[in-house]
Amino acid sequence: MDPLHRISLIPTLPPPHFPLWKKALRYTHISGFMLMAFFLGIGFTEGMISFTHKGIAWWNAHEHQIVALVTIEPEAIISTSTIPERKGSDESQSILPVSKYNVVGTPKGINADAYLVGDVESGEIIVEKDGNHVFPIASVSKLTTALVALDHFTSKQEVTVTKSALETYGPSGGLQAGEKVKALDLLYPLLLESSNDVAELIAEQFGDEAFAKLMNEKVAALGMSDTSYEEASGLSKKNVSTAHDLFTLAQYINSDVPHLLDITRIREFSLMNHTWNNYNFFLKDKTFIGGKNGYTDEALRTGVELFQLPIKKATSTESHTVAVIVLHTDTREQDISKLLDFLKKSVSLSE
């Protein structure tokens, strides 16, 4: 608890040689004045006593608040609006937190029109470029598709594969029309092979427009104000976001639904007569803990990738979960690799 500093209701006492009878007369005068003010209902401002609450007023220096600690009669409290702001111990409140990361220079040779590298646990952004610029995100949209599926499907729920879903542009995931599949098993072809027909099949269970609305409601609830979806697969150029918003999404998935990340680093998954493969470039990287890529002509190549990285700290290292996000680039893997190399060489932790 922060220290409490009492404010006296009595003015500063006179010097010790001041006659005792004058002291008594002075205090009697003050008490009489207080009683008279109470019965007349007089209120005072700018440092005077306000007769509105019961108790002697005490000052909480940290919170700038009045705390009533001792009950007295008549009712009296020092008005919070009349007490000047304390200096000294409170000044530290206006100082911004010291950055955890020391960054030397800026990344070179990154072709992405926007990128961001951030600590998903602390929320600190380490480096970024045009992090608030809106771009199409292509199949990175499927991360939100998966989140909505998890929110609304039950573990036993089954769906029937439709011909209309299989007609969606892109790989089919090996599904056959009329086949029954557990709804949540669809997350494997959705995230491993980025199957557009599976994304459409999931959306069909709600209606395409209704599902897009659920996707938008999901990201709005996370505070992703610059993100918008028109459909579930990411084929639409109207599926847009920013590196900052996708960093928020990465934080949420890492903390609340990490099993989605677990799926995205599976090399191969077989179910019944189906086998789905993961072609993420960073699967062989031991620090990779999951992510999602995308590509369309409008979005170019996009990526949200998470890594558990050793970050330099003096003579040792500390492991931190870092998200690397790139948007609108033709060299996604090279860009991410260069950003990871920059973290290793030019970023360290503060003591």
CSV table of C-alpha atoms in Angstrom, one decimal:
chain,number,residue,atom,x,y,z
A,1,MET,CA,0.0,0.0,0.0
A,2,ASP,CA,1.3,3.5,-0.8
A,3,PRO,CA,2.1,5.7,2.2
A,4,LEU,CA,-0.7,8.0,3.4
A,5,HIS,CA,0.1,11.5,4.3
A,6,ARG,CA,-2.3,13.1,6.8
A,7,ILE,CA,-3.5,16.7,6.2
A,8,SER,CA,-4.1,18.5,9.5
A,9,LEU,CA,-7.4,20.3,10.0
A,10,ILE,CA,-5.5,22.7,12.3
A,11,PRO,CA,-3.2,25.4,11.0
A,12,THR,CA,0.5,25.2,11.9
A,13,LEU,CA,1.0,25.5,15.6
A,14,PRO,CA,2.6,28.7,16.9
A,15,PRO,CA,6.1,28.8,18.4
A,16,PRO,CA,6.6,27.1,21.8
A,17,HIS,CA,6.8,30.4,23.7
A,18,PHE,CA,3.3,31.4,22.5
A,19,PRO,CA,1.1,31.8,25.7
A,20,LEU,CA,-1.0,28.8,26.5
A,21,TRP,CA,-4.2,30.8,27.0
A,22,LYS,CA,-3.8,32.2,23.5
A,23,LYS,CA,-3.4,28.7,22.1
A,24,ALA,CA,-6.6,27.5,23.8
A,25,LEU,CA,-8.4,30.6,22.6
A,26,ARG,CA,-7.1,29.9,19.0
A,27,TYR,CA,-8.4,26.3,19.0
A,28,THR,CA,-11.7,27.3,20.5
A,29,HIS,CA,-12.1,29.9,17.7
A,30,ILE,CA,-11.4,27.2,15.1
A,31,SER,CA,-13.8,24.7,16.6
A,32,GLY,CA,-16.5,27.3,16.9
A,33,PHE,CA,-16.0,28.4,13.4
A,34,MET,CA,-16.3,24.8,12.1
A,35,LEU,CA,-19.5,24.2,14.1
A,36,MET,CA,-21.0,27.4,12.9
A,37,ALA,CA,-20.2,26.5,9.3
A,38,PHE,CA,-21.8,23.1,9.7
A,39,PHE,CA,-25.1,24.5,10.9
A,40,LEU,CA,-25.2,27.3,8.3
A,41,GLY,CA,-24.4,24.8,5.5
A,42,ILE,CA,-21.4,26.9,4.4
A,43,GLY,CA,-19.1,25.2,1.8
A,44,PHE,CA,-15.6,26.4,1.2
A,45,THR,CA,-13.3,25.9,-1.8
A,46,GLU,CA,-9.7,26.5,-2.6
A,47,GLY,CA,-8.2,24.7,0.4
A,48,MET,CA,-11.1,25.3,2.9
A,49,ILE,CA,-13.2,22.5,4.5
A,50,SER,CA,-16.1,21.0,2.6
A,51,PHE,CA,-18.9,19.7,4.9
A,52,THR,CA,-20.1,16.9,2.6
A,53,HIS,CA,-18.6,13.6,3.9
A,54,LYS,CA,-17.9,12.0,7.3
A,55,GLY,CA,-14.4,11.6,8.6
A,56,ILE,CA,-11.0,13.3,8.6
A,57,ALA,CA,-9.5,13.5,5.2
A,58,TRP,CA,-6.2,11.8,4.4
A,59,TRP,CA,-4.2,12.2,1.2
A,60,ASN,CA,-3.1,9.2,-0.8
A,61,ALA,CA,0.0,10.6,-2.6
A,62,HIS,CA,0.1,7.9,-5.2
A,63,GLU,CA,-3.5,7.9,-6.3
A,64,HIS,CA,-4.2,11.7,-5.8
A,65,GLN,CA,-7.3,10.6,-3.8
A,66,ILE,CA,-8.8,11.5,-0.4
A,67,VAL,CA,-9.3,8.6,2.0
A,68,ALA,CA,-11.5,9.1,5.1
A,69,LEU,CA,-9.9,7.3,8.0
A,70,VAL,CA,-11.3,8.7,11.3
A,71,THR,CA,-14.9,9.5,11.9
A,72,ILE,CA,-15.7,12.9,13.5
A,73,GLU,CA,-18.6,15.2,14.1
A,74,PRO,CA,-19.4,17.5,12.5
A,75,GLU,CA,-19.0,15.9,9.0
A,76,ALA,CA,-15.9,17.2,7.4
A,77,ILE,CA,-13.5,16.2,4.6
A,78,ILE,CA,-10.9,18.0,2.5
A,79,SER,CA,-12.3,18.5,-1.0
A,80,THR,CA,-10.2,16.7,-3.7
A,81,SER,CA,-10.6,19.6,-6.0
A,82,THR,CA,-8.9,22.0,-3.6
A,83,ILE,CA,-5.7,20.2,-2.9
A,84,PRO,CA,-2.7,20.9,-5.1
A,85,GLU,CA,-1.1,18.0,-6.9
A,86,ARG,CA,1.8,16.6,-5.1
A,87,LYS,CA,5.2,16.5,-6.8
A,88,GLY,CA,8.1,14.3,-6.2
A,89,SER,CA,7.0,10.6,-5.9
A,90,ASP,CA,4.2,11.1,-8.4
A,91,GLU,CA,6.5,12.3,-11.2
A,92,SER,CA,7.5,8.8,-12.2
A,93,GLN,CA,3.9,8.1,-13.3
A,94,SER,CA,4.5,10.2,-16.5
A,95,ILE,CA,7.6,8.3,-17.5
A,96,LEU,CA,7.1,5.7,-20.2
A,97,PRO,CA,8.2,2.1,-19.5
A,98,VAL,CA,11.7,1.4,-20.6
A,99,SER,CA,11.9,-0.7,-23.7
A,100,LYS,CA,12.8,-4.3,-23.1
A,101,TYR,CA,14.7,-4.5,-26.4
A,102,ASN,CA,17.8,-2.7,-27.6
A,103,VAL,CA,17.7,-2.3,-31.4
A,104,VAL,CA,20.8,-1.3,-33.4
A,105,GLY,CA,20.0,0.0,-37.0
A,106,THR,CA,17.2,-1.1,-39.2
A,107,PRO,CA,16.6,-4.3,-41.3
A,108,LYS,CA,18.1,-4.2,-44.8
A,109,GLY,CA,16.9,-5.8,-48.0
A,110,ILE,CA,13.3,-6.3,-47.0
A,111,ASN,CA,11.0,-6.2,-50.0
A,112,ALA,CA,7.7,-6.4,-48.1
A,113,ASP,CA,5.7,-3.2,-48.3
A,114,ALA,CA,4.8,-3.7,-44.6
A,115,TYR,CA,6.3,-5.8,-41.9
A,116,LEU,CA,6.4,-6.1,-38.1
A,117,VAL,CA,8.4,-8.0,-35.6
A,118,GLY,CA,7.0,-8.1,-32.0
A,119,ASP,CA,7.2,-9.9,-28.7
A,120,VAL,CA,3.8,-11.6,-28.5
A,121,GLU,CA,4.0,-12.0,-24.7
A,122,SER,CA,4.9,-8.5,-23.7
A,123,GLY,CA,3.3,-6.8,-26.7
A,124,GLU,CA,6.4,-4.8,-27.5
A,125,ILE,CA,7.0,-4.1,-31.2
A,126,ILE,CA,10.7,-4.5,-31.9
A,127,VAL,CA,10.8,-3.3,-35.5
A,128,GLU,CA,8.2,-2.4,-38.1
A,129,LYS,CA,7.5,-0.7,-41.4
A,130,ASP,CA,4.1,0.7,-42.3
A,131,GLY,CA,2.5,-1.4,-39.6
A,132,ASN,CA,-0.9,0.4,-39.9
A,133,HIS,CA,-1.1,0.3,-43.7
A,134,VAL,CA,-4.0,-1.8,-45.0
A,135,PHE,CA,-3.3,-4.7,-47.4
A,136,PRO,CA,-5.2,-7.7,-48.7
A,137,ILE,CA,-4.0,-10.7,-46.6
A,138,ALA,CA,-5.0,-13.7,-48.8
A,139,SER,CA,-5.0,-17.1,-46.9
A,140,VAL,CA,-3.8,-15.6,-43.7
A,141,SER,CA,-7.6,-15.1,-43.4
A,142,LYS,CA,-7.9,-18.8,-42.6
A,143,LEU,CA,-6.6,-18.2,-39.1
A,144,THR,CA,-9.8,-16.3,-38.3
A,145,THR,CA,-11.8,-18.9,-40.2
A,146,ALA,CA,-10.4,-21.5,-37.9
A,147,LEU,CA,-11.1,-19.4,-34.8
A,148,VAL,CA,-14.8,-19.0,-35.8
A,149,ALA,CA,-15.0,-22.7,-36.5
A,150,LEU,CA,-13.6,-23.5,-33.0
A,151,ASP,CA,-16.1,-21.0,-31.5
A,152,HIS,CA,-19.2,-22.5,-33.2
A,153,PHE,CA,-18.6,-26.2,-34.0
A,154,THR,CA,-18.9,-29.0,-31.4
A,155,SER,CA,-16.4,-31.8,-31.2
A,156,LYS,CA,-19.0,-34.4,-32.5
A,157,GLN,CA,-20.5,-32.2,-35.2
A,158,GLU,CA,-20.3,-33.6,-38.7
A,159,VAL,CA,-20.6,-31.8,-42.0
A,160,THR,CA,-21.3,-33.2,-45.5
A,161,VAL,CA,-19.0,-32.2,-48.3
A,162,THR,CA,-20.9,-30.4,-51.0
A,163,LYS,CA,-20.2,-30.1,-54.7
A,164,SER,CA,-20.5,-26.3,-54.5
A,165,ALA,CA,-17.7,-26.2,-51.9
A,166,LEU,CA,-15.5,-28.4,-54.1
A,167,GLU,CA,-15.9,-26.0,-57.0
A,168,THR,CA,-14.1,-23.3,-55.1
A,169,TYR,CA,-10.9,-22.2,-56.8
A,170,GLY,CA,-7.8,-23.9,-55.5
A,171,PRO,CA,-6.8,-27.4,-54.2
A,172,SER,CA,-9.6,-29.6,-52.9
A,173,GLY,CA,-7.9,-31.1,-49.9
A,174,GLY,CA,-8.8,-34.5,-51.4
A,175,LEU,CA,-12.4,-34.4,-50.2
A,176,GLN,CA,-15.3,-36.0,-52.1
A,177,ALA,CA,-18.8,-34.8,-52.6
A,178,GLY,CA,-21.2,-36.5,-50.2
A,179,GLU,CA,-18.4,-37.5,-47.8
A,180,LYS,CA,-19.1,-36.9,-44.1
A,181,VAL,CA,-16.3,-35.3,-42.0
A,182,LYS,CA,-16.2,-34.1,-38.4
A,183,ALA,CA,-16.3,-30.4,-38.6
A,184,LEU,CA,-13.2,-29.7,-36.4
A,185,ASP,CA,-11.2,-32.2,-38.5
A,186,LEU,CA,-11.5,-29.7,-41.3
A,187,LEU,CA,-9.0,-27.5,-39.5
A,188,TYR,CA,-6.2,-29.8,-40.7
A,189,PRO,CA,-6.6,-29.4,-44.5
A,190,LEU,CA,-7.6,-25.7,-43.8
A,191,LEU,CA,-4.4,-24.8,-42.1
A,192,LEU,CA,-1.9,-27.4,-43.5
A,193,GLU,CA,-2.8,-27.3,-47.2
A,194,SER,CA,-4.7,-24.0,-47.1
A,195,SER,CA,-7.6,-25.6,-48.8
A,196,ASN,CA,-10.0,-23.0,-50.2
A,197,ASP,CA,-12.8,-25.6,-50.7
A,198,VAL,CA,-12.6,-26.5,-47.0
A,199,ALA,CA,-12.9,-22.9,-46.0
A,200,GLU,CA,-16.0,-22.6,-48.2
A,201,LEU,CA,-17.4,-25.8,-46.7
A,202,ILE,CA,-17.0,-24.4,-43.2
A,203,ALA,CA,-18.7,-21.1,-44.2
A,204,GLU,CA,-21.6,-23.0,-45.9
A,205,GLN,CA,-22.7,-24.4,-42.6
A,206,PHE,CA,-23.7,-20.9,-41.5
A,207,GLY,CA,-24.2,-19.2,-44.9
A,208,ASP,CA,-21.4,-17.3,-46.6
A,209,GLU,CA,-22.6,-13.8,-45.5
A,210,ALA,CA,-23.4,-14.9,-42.0
A,211,PHE,CA,-19.9,-16.5,-41.6
A,212,ALA,CA,-18.1,-13.4,-42.9
A,213,LYS,CA,-20.1,-11.5,-40.3
A,214,LEU,CA,-18.9,-13.9,-37.6
A,215,MET,CA,-15.3,-13.4,-38.8
A,216,ASN,CA,-15.7,-9.6,-38.6
A,217,GLU,CA,-17.3,-9.8,-35.1
A,218,LYS,CA,-14.4,-12.0,-33.9
A,219,VAL,CA,-11.7,-9.6,-34.9
A,220,ALA,CA,-13.6,-6.6,-33.8
A,221,ALA,CA,-13.8,-8.2,-30.3
A,222,LEU,CA,-10.0,-8.5,-30.4
A,223,GLY,CA,-9.7,-4.8,-31.2
A,224,MET,CA,-8.5,-5.4,-34.8
A,225,SER,CA,-10.2,-2.2,-36.1
A,226,ASP,CA,-8.5,-2.2,-39.5
A,227,THR,CA,-9.4,-5.8,-40.4
A,228,SER,CA,-12.3,-6.8,-42.6
A,229,TYR,CA,-13.4,-10.0,-44.2
A,230,GLU,CA,-15.7,-10.7,-47.2
A,231,GLU,CA,-15.3,-14.5,-47.2
A,232,ALA,CA,-13.7,-17.4,-45.5
A,233,SER,CA,-10.8,-18.4,-47.8
A,234,GLY,CA,-8.9,-15.2,-48.5
A,235,LEU,CA,-9.5,-15.3,-52.2
A,236,SER,CA,-11.2,-11.9,-52.0
A,237,LYS,CA,-9.1,-8.7,-52.2
A,238,LYS,CA,-11.5,-7.3,-49.7
A,239,ASN,CA,-10.1,-9.5,-47.0
A,240,VAL,CA,-7.8,-6.9,-45.6
A,241,SER,CA,-5.8,-6.2,-42.5
A,242,THR,CA,-2.6,-4.5,-41.2
A,243,ALA,CA,0.6,-5.8,-39.6
A,244,HIS,CA,-0.5,-4.3,-36.3
A,245,ASP,CA,-3.8,-6.0,-36.4
A,246,LEU,CA,-2.3,-9.3,-37.4
A,247,PHE,CA,0.2,-9.0,-34.5
A,248,THR,CA,-2.9,-8.7,-32.2
A,249,LEU,CA,-4.3,-11.8,-33.8
A,250,ALA,CA,-0.9,-13.7,-33.2
A,251,GLN,CA,-1.0,-12.6,-29.6
A,252,TYR,CA,-4.5,-13.9,-29.1
A,253,ILE,CA,-3.8,-17.3,-30.8
A,254,ASN,CA,-0.6,-17.8,-28.9
A,255,SER,CA,-2.2,-17.1,-25.5
A,256,ASP,CA,-5.8,-18.5,-25.9
A,257,VAL,CA,-5.7,-21.1,-28.7
A,258,PRO,CA,-2.1,-22.3,-29.0
A,259,HIS,CA,-3.3,-25.7,-30.4
A,260,LEU,CA,-4.0,-23.9,-33.7
A,261,LEU,CA,-0.3,-23.2,-33.8
A,262,ASP,CA,0.4,-26.8,-33.0
A,263,ILE,CA,-1.6,-27.8,-36.1
A,264,THR,CA,0.4,-25.4,-38.3
A,265,ARG,CA,3.7,-27.1,-37.6
A,266,ILE,CA,2.5,-30.7,-38.2
A,267,ARG,CA,4.4,-32.0,-41.3
A,268,GLU,CA,1.8,-34.5,-42.3
A,269,PHE,CA,-1.6,-35.5,-41.0
A,270,SER,CA,-3.7,-38.5,-42.1
A,271,LEU,CA,-7.4,-39.1,-41.4
A,272,MET,CA,-9.4,-42.0,-42.9
A,273,ASN,CA,-8.3,-42.1,-46.5
A,274,HIS,CA,-6.9,-38.6,-46.5
A,275,THR,CA,-3.4,-37.3,-46.0
A,276,TRP,CA,-2.7,-33.5,-45.8
A,277,ASN,CA,0.8,-32.1,-46.0
A,278,ASN,CA,2.3,-28.9,-44.7
A,279,TYR,CA,4.5,-27.0,-47.1
A,280,ASN,CA,5.6,-24.1,-44.8
A,281,PHE,CA,9.2,-23.1,-45.5
A,282,PHE,CA,10.1,-22.8,-41.8
A,283,LEU,CA,9.0,-26.3,-40.7
A,284,LYS,CA,12.7,-27.4,-40.5
A,285,ASP,CA,13.5,-24.4,-38.3
A,286,LYS,CA,13.7,-25.6,-34.7
A,287,THR,CA,12.6,-22.2,-33.4
A,288,PHE,CA,9.4,-22.2,-35.5
A,289,ILE,CA,6.2,-22.7,-33.4
A,290,GLY,CA,3.5,-22.1,-36.1
A,291,GLY,CA,1.9,-19.6,-38.5
A,292,LYS,CA,0.1,-19.2,-41.8
A,293,ASN,CA,1.0,-18.0,-45.2
A,294,GLY,CA,-1.1,-16.7,-48.1
A,295,TYR,CA,-0.9,-15.7,-51.7
A,296,THR,CA,-3.2,-14.0,-54.3
A,297,ASP,CA,-2.4,-11.7,-57.2
A,298,GLU,CA,-3.6,-8.7,-55.2
A,299,ALA,CA,-2.1,-9.6,-51.8
A,300,LEU,CA,1.1,-11.0,-53.3
A,301,ARG,CA,2.7,-13.2,-50.6
A,302,THR,CA,1.7,-12.7,-46.9
A,303,GLY,CA,2.8,-14.4,-43.7
A,304,VAL,CA,2.2,-14.5,-40.0
A,305,GLU,CA,4.9,-16.7,-38.4
A,306,LEU,CA,5.8,-17.3,-34.7
A,307,PHE,CA,9.2,-18.3,-33.4
A,308,GLN,CA,10.7,-19.1,-30.0
A,309,LEU,CA,14.0,-17.3,-30.3
A,310,PRO,CA,17.0,-16.9,-28.1
A,311,ILE,CA,17.6,-13.2,-27.6
A,312,LYS,CA,21.0,-11.9,-26.5
A,313,LYS,CA,21.2,-10.5,-22.9
A,314,ALA,CA,24.7,-9.5,-21.8
A,315,THR,CA,26.7,-12.7,-21.8
A,316,SER,CA,23.6,-15.0,-21.9
A,317,THR,CA,20.4,-15.4,-23.9
A,318,GLU,CA,16.7,-15.5,-23.0
A,319,SER,CA,14.0,-17.3,-25.0
A,320,HIS,CA,11.1,-15.1,-26.2
A,321,THR,CA,8.1,-15.8,-28.5
A,322,VAL,CA,8.3,-13.5,-31.4
A,323,ALA,CA,5.8,-12.9,-34.3
A,324,VAL,CA,7.1,-12.0,-37.7
A,325,ILE,CA,4.5,-10.5,-40.1
A,326,VAL,CA,5.1,-9.6,-43.7
A,327,LEU,CA,2.6,-8.2,-46.2
A,328,HIS,CA,2.6,-7.5,-49.9
A,329,THR,CA,5.9,-9.1,-50.9
A,330,ASP,CA,7.2,-11.4,-53.7
A,331,THR,CA,10.0,-12.6,-51.4
A,332,ARG,CA,8.1,-13.7,-48.2
A,333,GLU,CA,10.6,-16.4,-47.0
A,334,GLN,CA,13.6,-14.3,-47.8
A,335,ASP,CA,12.1,-11.3,-46.0
A,336,ILE,CA,11.3,-13.3,-42.9
A,337,SER,CA,14.7,-15.0,-42.9
A,338,LYS,CA,16.4,-11.5,-43.0
A,339,LEU,CA,14.2,-10.3,-40.2
A,340,LEU,CA,15.2,-13.3,-38.1
A,341,ASP,CA,18.8,-12.7,-38.9
A,342,PHE,CA,18.4,-9.1,-37.9
A,343,LEU,CA,17.0,-10.2,-34.5
A,344,LYS,CA,20.0,-12.4,-33.9
A,345,LYS,CA,22.6,-9.8,-34.9
A,346,SER,CA,21.2,-6.4,-34.0
A,347,VAL,CA,18.7,-6.9,-31.2
A,348,SER,CA,19.4,-7.6,-27.5
A,349,LEU,CA,17.6,-7.4,-24.2
A,350,SER,CA,18.0,-4.6,-21.7
A,351,GLU,CA,19.5,-5.5,-18.3
